Amino acid sequence: MKKRVVIIGGGIGGIATAYNLRKLTKDVQITLISNRPYFGFTPAYPHLAMGWRRFEEITVPLAPLMSRFGIEFVSEGAEKIDPDNSKVFTRSGKEIGYDYLVIATGPKLVFGAEGMEENSVSICTAEHASDARERFERFCKDPGPVVVGAIPGVSCFGPAYEYALMIHHELRRRGLRRKVPITYVTSEPYLGHLGLGGIGRSRRIMEDLFAEKDIGFITNVKIKAVERDRVVYEDLEGKTYEIPSKFTMIMPRFAGPDVVLSAGDKVASPVNGMVLVNRCFQNPTYGNIYGVGVVVFIPPVEKTPVPTGTPKTGQMIEGMAKAVALNIVADINNSPERYTPTLAAMCIADMGDEGLGFLAYPVIPPREWVGSKKGRWVHWAKTAFEKYFLWKVRRGNVSPWLEEVFLEKVLKVKMVEPCDRC
Amino acid sequence: MKKRVVIIGGGIGGIATAYNLRKLTKDVQITLISNRPYFGFTPAYPHLAMGWRRFEEITVPLAPLMSRFGIEFVSEGAEKIDPDNSKVFTRSGKEIGYDYLVIATGPKLVFGAEGMEENSVSICTAEHASDARERFERFCKDPGPVVVGAIPGVSCFGPAYEYALMIHHELRRRGLRRKVPITYVTSEPYLGHLGLGGIGRSRRIMEDLFAEKDIGFITNVKIKAVERDRVVYEDLEGKTYEIPSKFTMIMPRFAGPDVVLSAGDKVASPVNGMVLVNRCFQNPTYGNIYGVGVVVFIPPVEKTPVPTGTPKTGQMIEGMAKAVALNIVADINNSPERYTPTLAAMCIADMGDEGLGFLAYPVIPPREWVGSKKGRWVHWAKTAFEKYFLWKVRRGNVSPWLEEVFLEKVLKVKMVEPCDRC
Amino acid sequence: MKKRVVIIGGGIGGIATAYNLRKLTKDVQITLISNRPYFGFTPAYPHLAMGWRRFEEITVPLAPLMSRFGIEFVSEGAEKIDPDNSKVFTRSGKEIGYDYLVIATGPKLVFGAEGMEENSVSICTAEHASDARERFERFCKDPGPVVVGAIPGVSCFGPAYEYALMIHHELRRRGLRRKVPITYVTSEPYLGHLGLGGIGRSRRIMEDLFAEKDIGFITNVKIKAVERDRVVYEDLEGKTYEIPSKFTMIMPRFAGPDVVLSAGDKVASPVNGMVLVNRCFQNPTYGNIYGVGVVVFIPPVEKTPVPTGTPKTGQMIEGMAKAVALNIVADINNSPERYTPTLAAMCIADMGDEGLGFLAYPVIPPREWVGSKKGRWVHWAKTAFEKYFLWKVRRGNVSPWLEEVFLEKVLKVKMVEPCDRC
């Protein structure tokens, strides 16, 4: 009988795991559970919020896609995991048994500052981004100060930088820029820290970029409240400040969603409810549970004065998905081979006209190498990659992703490597 | 009967206002009062101080010029303004009535540190610059340390940077550089602040430039005294330091001259005696009084630990002159149109062999854009502009200034725009 | 009778003085005393430690070389100088009289932190570098954290930077870099200080370079102890920290060797036992004693929070050697001419694939000019210079050194200039 692999989550992590499994073997039954009926290309949500993309351009309905590639699709939220009996329960009460479970739900968003949910827009989901777009249009009719930033504990700073730079670009395009002071307010100890202790010269590069674009910044602070017309923050000594803001986007921090917590503290980290995994992204207690994507627990790269977390970029997630698919297939085949993602990554911020990219191998230091590129072609490269990625998702294409080819051929870096410790 | 416009001041502000008025209408009688018999191209005074220009090269006698273009010229200082009766009194007691008054006197120089007037050279007037040149020649015969800097409250830092860089260049030319430590001592909180909170990457650019040219710097301090052989300054905690100096140039701060104060506190700001104006550079109390140039009151861009002021560059002044001329003519014609200068500016520091230019639109943040350029061609561009500007002054040419064309055609920025608030 | 010049030391300073004297006159008897039987090209010792050069490639046996060029060679250590009777005594008790004495011994190495001699490798001598190579090979079999740094009082930081960058390069070559955090721990107040208050933009350049290569740094601290698995250091407040290290290279500080101390405190500086000299590198008390190279006393360029000294680069040493040879010959000829080295220098750090060079004239500020270059060609230029230098040492070539030609023809800088003060 075919082994059954259940994947919770239909984002980059879930889809990439499913496609990788399909590519590796026909001899497995794959079930994908998702509380959203579509796959969304997360890196383009800031573009959606800017009105530079339409919802339909960056999403793909999951049901027809899954059926075309022989993947069972359960279109509702997973509510409970019973790891001892290898079962998942959905919200409607459906019980789904598994031989292998891949948790790729993405995070629960924690809007940890007072008034943040009402007064700050968000670009973390397609729905949020669509709402942000409407609010931005209203803002442009009577502009004022803009604040973009991140509360304590945030691990995902890249989109905040990208969004601040996009707002700058869009306001210039509309001839409104000189009416709008833009300020970036962050828990990072310095600009360009990114939850990673910086990547190469990222501090200097971001400081120069913000200076050239007249974007102010306040670092090493805790945002306490987001009000309709201001953002309130606190410095390390506990002194309170406020900065006027008519349009605000503050990144929430990420935690494990309730369905992970339901699996108990052998699966959910007591720190933030994210999935505990070893180097092969396998749960140490339940060997048939794997984690992929933002929902995986990775400790902070370094202790910062205001807490920050380690980001997981799209490319890191694809590496995890590939390693997990290989590990599941090896386990099925009783092979001792195990794989770990190298966590090399290209992270590209699109600024509207030009792009800024950082390359790191691995993302978590010490690093074999790092690099950065800036220019118009980086903007076009990111756009091209988005189109290509969505084309492959639609086709269920299982040939290596473009960036994997780039990494292996040009940079001589593999996305996964054999692991001898798990 | 023709309306009478009286302009006090024969510098860039006064001349540009007069020429703009002439260009707009023949139907106005223009009187220009100046306590100096010549127009001087202020941006070239550092060159005069260096011996790179002669007095005659960068000045134009006013009397023949004004008569040629049908502008009445009063070659003596204005002593008193009676705004209630719309009259100006000159030092010799002459009474001049006006329909419109444009105050473009330039500043009173305040040498606010002890011994500064005797022991520091100045490059703020052509006479000072000529004296500085002689003292520099004597210094070169027996060189020693040089200090260039700015006392608290200074708003005009650009020429101090330019002069320090010019001294470096001239000393290298003479093979004396390695005998002369050069230090820049300033009230700015950091290098490249310029009274403007920086322009783009100006901090990094100036730090790099000074490092490459081995010019030391001390920021965020108050110069208290200039002695024959040293400069005494104080830090924020009130601790006193001294630095040896055999040749010293410390920028004075600017205030409104006595003739502005004579107009009373509805015209002269209680802060520094400068002319109070609205966005259209019109006095809020006396609607027939306008201010143009350095004598206009503009509040500081930001509060700095040691006080600094907002600079007014030549180009900002030309924008003011154009807006004021348009507003006067509109008022005469009973038109409701009013104009405000956008205060876009190119500021170029000539370093002898190469130049460093900053572009900002507007100069006062938030800014639509900023930029910077460095190179030999910038040096030549500044030189060419000087020659062109003086040629136009001599010809009374009323076609748009070269940089206005550049701003409008290349950078798509107008120097003035309609104002709907005044 | 021919005057007898005795030179103690067979390194760059001693050899360059001997060759310069040979070039200037046949009418002098030269004796060279060296406790090492070979000349070693010190700048290549880091390469030796890396395994990129063999011992034989960068050393030349002295005995055959000296005999070929008519220089008497005493192959043993000098033990005592009797300046009042113009005599040197060797370890074996040999007594050598002189008319002129040139002290070019190089420094005594002071391993001033606890456990440093055992637990830190050194690249200061060819023997140390060979040992470092073996230890590095062992380290690569089981890699871990690396610390490179400098204790308080160090004057020679360049090779520490170079070695850290070389280790980075070699580990990348071996695919081990991402297993090795590299940290540079130094007494310099900031990165790129180099004991010189920086050279041009050296701070920014080094910070960028270390960021790009993911090398951490800790500045302004005192290394107190080097243990097998860690380095212990203290901050300015006396607080103690430790950093894990499996492979450690900490630069020792330099002092005058015992043979200089034996000459008494008119010759040996009470500060560090180095040779006291005037601008012409002549001892002020004993006019027939000169100092050349690292053994000469030069006060620190500036007081730093943790003490640092002024480096003496190979090129500065060649300038000293040339000036001293000219001064001795002038003295013999009863000519009043005296020469002083200008101390212009190119300092190049080889990073394995590319090089980073700083140019300063003079090295000690204020400086006429500074510059920096980075690139592959700098790596090749340094390599070419090494080969050329060793070829000239082997041939006893007395034509001007390649860099002297470069300095004079391209940069218009002479290595020595007339001195009118000695």
Short mmCIF file of C-alpha atoms in Angstrom, two decimals, chain C residues 102-252:
data_model
loop_
_atom_site.label_atom_id
_atom_site.label_comp_id
_atom_site.label_asym_id
_atom_site.label_seq_id
_atom_site.Cartn_x
_atom_site.Cartn_y
_atom_site.Cartn_z
CA VAL C 102 74.23 50.85 11.83
CA ILE C 103 71.78 49.11 14.16
CA ALA C 104 69.25 47.24 12.03
CA THR C 105 68.54 44.25 14.23
CA GLY C 106 64.79 44.29 13.95
CA PRO C 107 62.73 44.02 17.13
CA LYS C 108 62.59 41.77 20.14
CA LEU C 109 59.12 40.17 20.12
CA VAL C 110 57.19 40.71 23.36
CA PHE C 111 54.41 38.16 23.79
CA GLY C 112 52.72 40.27 26.43
CA ALA C 113 49.56 38.25 27.12
CA GLU C 114 49.43 35.20 29.36
CA GLY C 115 49.79 31.90 27.49
CA MET C 116 50.33 33.74 24.23
CA GLU C 117 53.67 32.17 23.36
CA GLU C 118 52.23 28.63 23.58
CA ASN C 119 48.69 29.11 22.35
CA SER C 120 49.02 31.74 19.65
CA VAL C 121 50.89 31.15 16.43
CA SER C 122 53.15 33.95 15.16
CA ILE C 123 54.07 35.11 11.66
CA CYS C 124 56.89 37.42 12.75
CA THR C 125 59.79 35.09 11.87
CA ALA C 126 60.21 32.44 9.20
CA GLU C 127 60.46 29.78 11.93
CA HIS C 128 57.24 30.95 13.57
CA ALA C 129 55.48 31.06 10.22
CA SER C 130 56.56 27.49 9.41
CA ASP C 131 55.18 26.35 12.75
CA ALA C 132 51.94 28.27 12.10
CA ARG C 133 51.57 26.42 8.83
CA GLU C 134 51.70 23.03 10.51
CA ARG C 135 49.26 24.08 13.19
CA PHE C 136 46.88 25.48 10.57
CA GLU C 137 46.92 22.17 8.68
CA ARG C 138 46.00 20.33 11.87
CA PHE C 139 43.26 22.89 12.58
CA CYS C 140 41.69 22.35 9.14
CA LYS C 141 41.13 18.69 9.94
CA ASP C 142 38.78 19.69 12.77
CA PRO C 143 37.95 23.35 12.32
CA GLY C 144 36.37 25.76 14.80
CA PRO C 145 36.50 29.47 15.64
CA VAL C 146 39.53 31.56 14.64
CA VAL C 147 40.78 34.68 16.40
CA VAL C 148 43.39 37.01 14.89
CA GLY C 149 44.42 40.13 16.73
CA ALA C 150 46.89 42.36 18.48
CA ILE C 151 47.81 43.00 22.11
CA PRO C 152 48.22 46.52 23.55
CA GLY C 153 51.33 48.34 22.36
CA VAL C 154 51.45 46.61 18.98
CA SER C 155 52.72 48.82 16.17
CA CYS C 156 52.51 46.36 13.31
CA PHE C 157 48.86 45.64 12.50
CA GLY C 158 49.07 45.19 8.74
CA PRO C 159 50.14 41.53 8.78
CA ALA C 160 47.36 40.71 11.26
CA TYR C 161 44.74 42.07 8.84
CA GLU C 162 46.44 40.30 5.97
CA TYR C 163 46.58 37.01 7.84
CA ALA C 164 42.89 37.16 8.82
CA LEU C 165 41.96 37.80 5.19
CA MET C 166 44.26 35.01 4.01
CA ILE C 167 42.71 32.53 6.43
CA HIS C 168 39.28 33.52 5.06
CA HIS C 169 40.51 32.90 1.52
CA GLU C 170 42.20 29.60 2.30
CA LEU C 171 39.17 28.27 4.19
CA ARG C 172 36.91 29.17 1.27
CA ARG C 173 39.31 27.39 -1.07
CA ARG C 174 38.98 24.31 1.13
CA GLY C 175 35.18 24.66 1.46
CA LEU C 176 35.48 25.07 5.23
CA ARG C 177 34.66 28.73 5.65
CA ARG C 178 31.09 28.28 6.88
CA LYS C 179 32.34 26.13 9.74
CA VAL C 180 34.71 28.85 11.00
CA PRO C 181 33.68 32.14 12.63
CA ILE C 182 36.66 34.51 12.24
CA THR C 183 37.07 37.43 14.66
CA TYR C 184 39.69 40.18 14.69
CA VAL C 185 40.39 41.44 18.24
CA THR C 186 42.56 44.51 18.50
CA SER C 187 44.00 47.29 20.63
CA GLU C 188 43.28 49.76 17.81
CA PRO C 189 40.46 52.18 18.66
CA TYR C 190 38.72 51.31 15.41
CA LEU C 191 39.14 48.99 12.44
CA GLY C 192 41.69 50.31 9.95
CA HIS C 193 43.47 52.54 12.49
CA LEU C 194 46.71 50.63 11.85
CA GLY C 195 48.60 52.56 14.54
CA LEU C 196 48.42 55.55 12.21
CA GLY C 197 45.08 57.16 12.99
CA GLY C 198 43.95 55.51 9.77
CA ILE C 199 45.21 56.08 6.24
CA GLY C 200 42.63 57.93 4.18
CA ARG C 201 39.43 55.95 4.14
CA SER C 202 41.06 52.89 5.71
CA ARG C 203 38.44 52.60 8.45
CA ARG C 204 35.54 52.42 6.05
CA ILE C 205 37.45 50.24 3.60
CA MET C 206 38.37 47.69 6.26
CA GLU C 207 34.88 47.71 7.80
CA ASP C 208 33.37 47.07 4.38
CA LEU C 209 35.92 44.39 3.57
CA PHE C 210 35.38 42.54 6.85
CA ALA C 211 31.59 42.82 6.42
CA GLU C 212 31.79 41.41 2.90
CA LYS C 213 33.92 38.53 4.13
CA ASP C 214 31.87 37.98 7.30
CA ILE C 215 34.87 38.60 9.60
CA GLY C 216 33.77 39.96 12.97
CA PHE C 217 35.80 42.51 14.90
CA ILE C 218 36.25 43.77 18.43
CA THR C 219 38.23 47.00 18.79
CA ASN C 220 39.63 49.11 21.63
CA VAL C 221 40.34 46.16 23.94
CA LYS C 222 43.31 44.63 25.73
CA ILE C 223 44.00 40.96 25.14
CA LYS C 224 45.00 39.55 28.53
CA ALA C 225 45.38 35.84 27.90
CA VAL C 226 45.44 33.30 25.09
CA GLU C 227 44.28 29.85 26.14
CA ARG C 228 44.04 26.67 24.11
CA ASP C 229 40.39 27.21 23.31
CA ARG C 230 39.74 30.89 23.89
CA VAL C 231 41.08 34.44 23.97
CA VAL C 232 40.47 36.57 27.07
CA TYR C 233 40.30 40.34 26.73
CA GLU C 234 39.39 43.38 28.78
CA ASP C 235 37.52 46.52 27.79
CA LEU C 236 38.47 50.07 28.81
CA GLU C 237 36.46 49.77 32.05
CA GLY C 238 38.41 46.66 33.00
CA LYS C 239 35.54 44.27 32.37
CA THR C 240 36.70 40.85 31.16
CA TYR C 241 35.32 38.92 28.19
CA GLU C 242 36.29 35.75 26.39
CA ILE C 243 35.83 34.51 22.88
CA PRO C 244 36.22 30.87 21.81
CA SER C 245 39.15 30.16 19.50
CA LYS C 246 40.62 26.96 18.17
CA PHE C 247 43.27 28.70 16.08
CA THR C 248 44.76 31.95 17.29
CA MET C 249 47.28 34.45 15.91
CA ILE C 250 47.93 37.46 18.11
CA MET C 251 50.60 40.00 17.10
CA PRO C 252 53.25 40.60 19.78
#
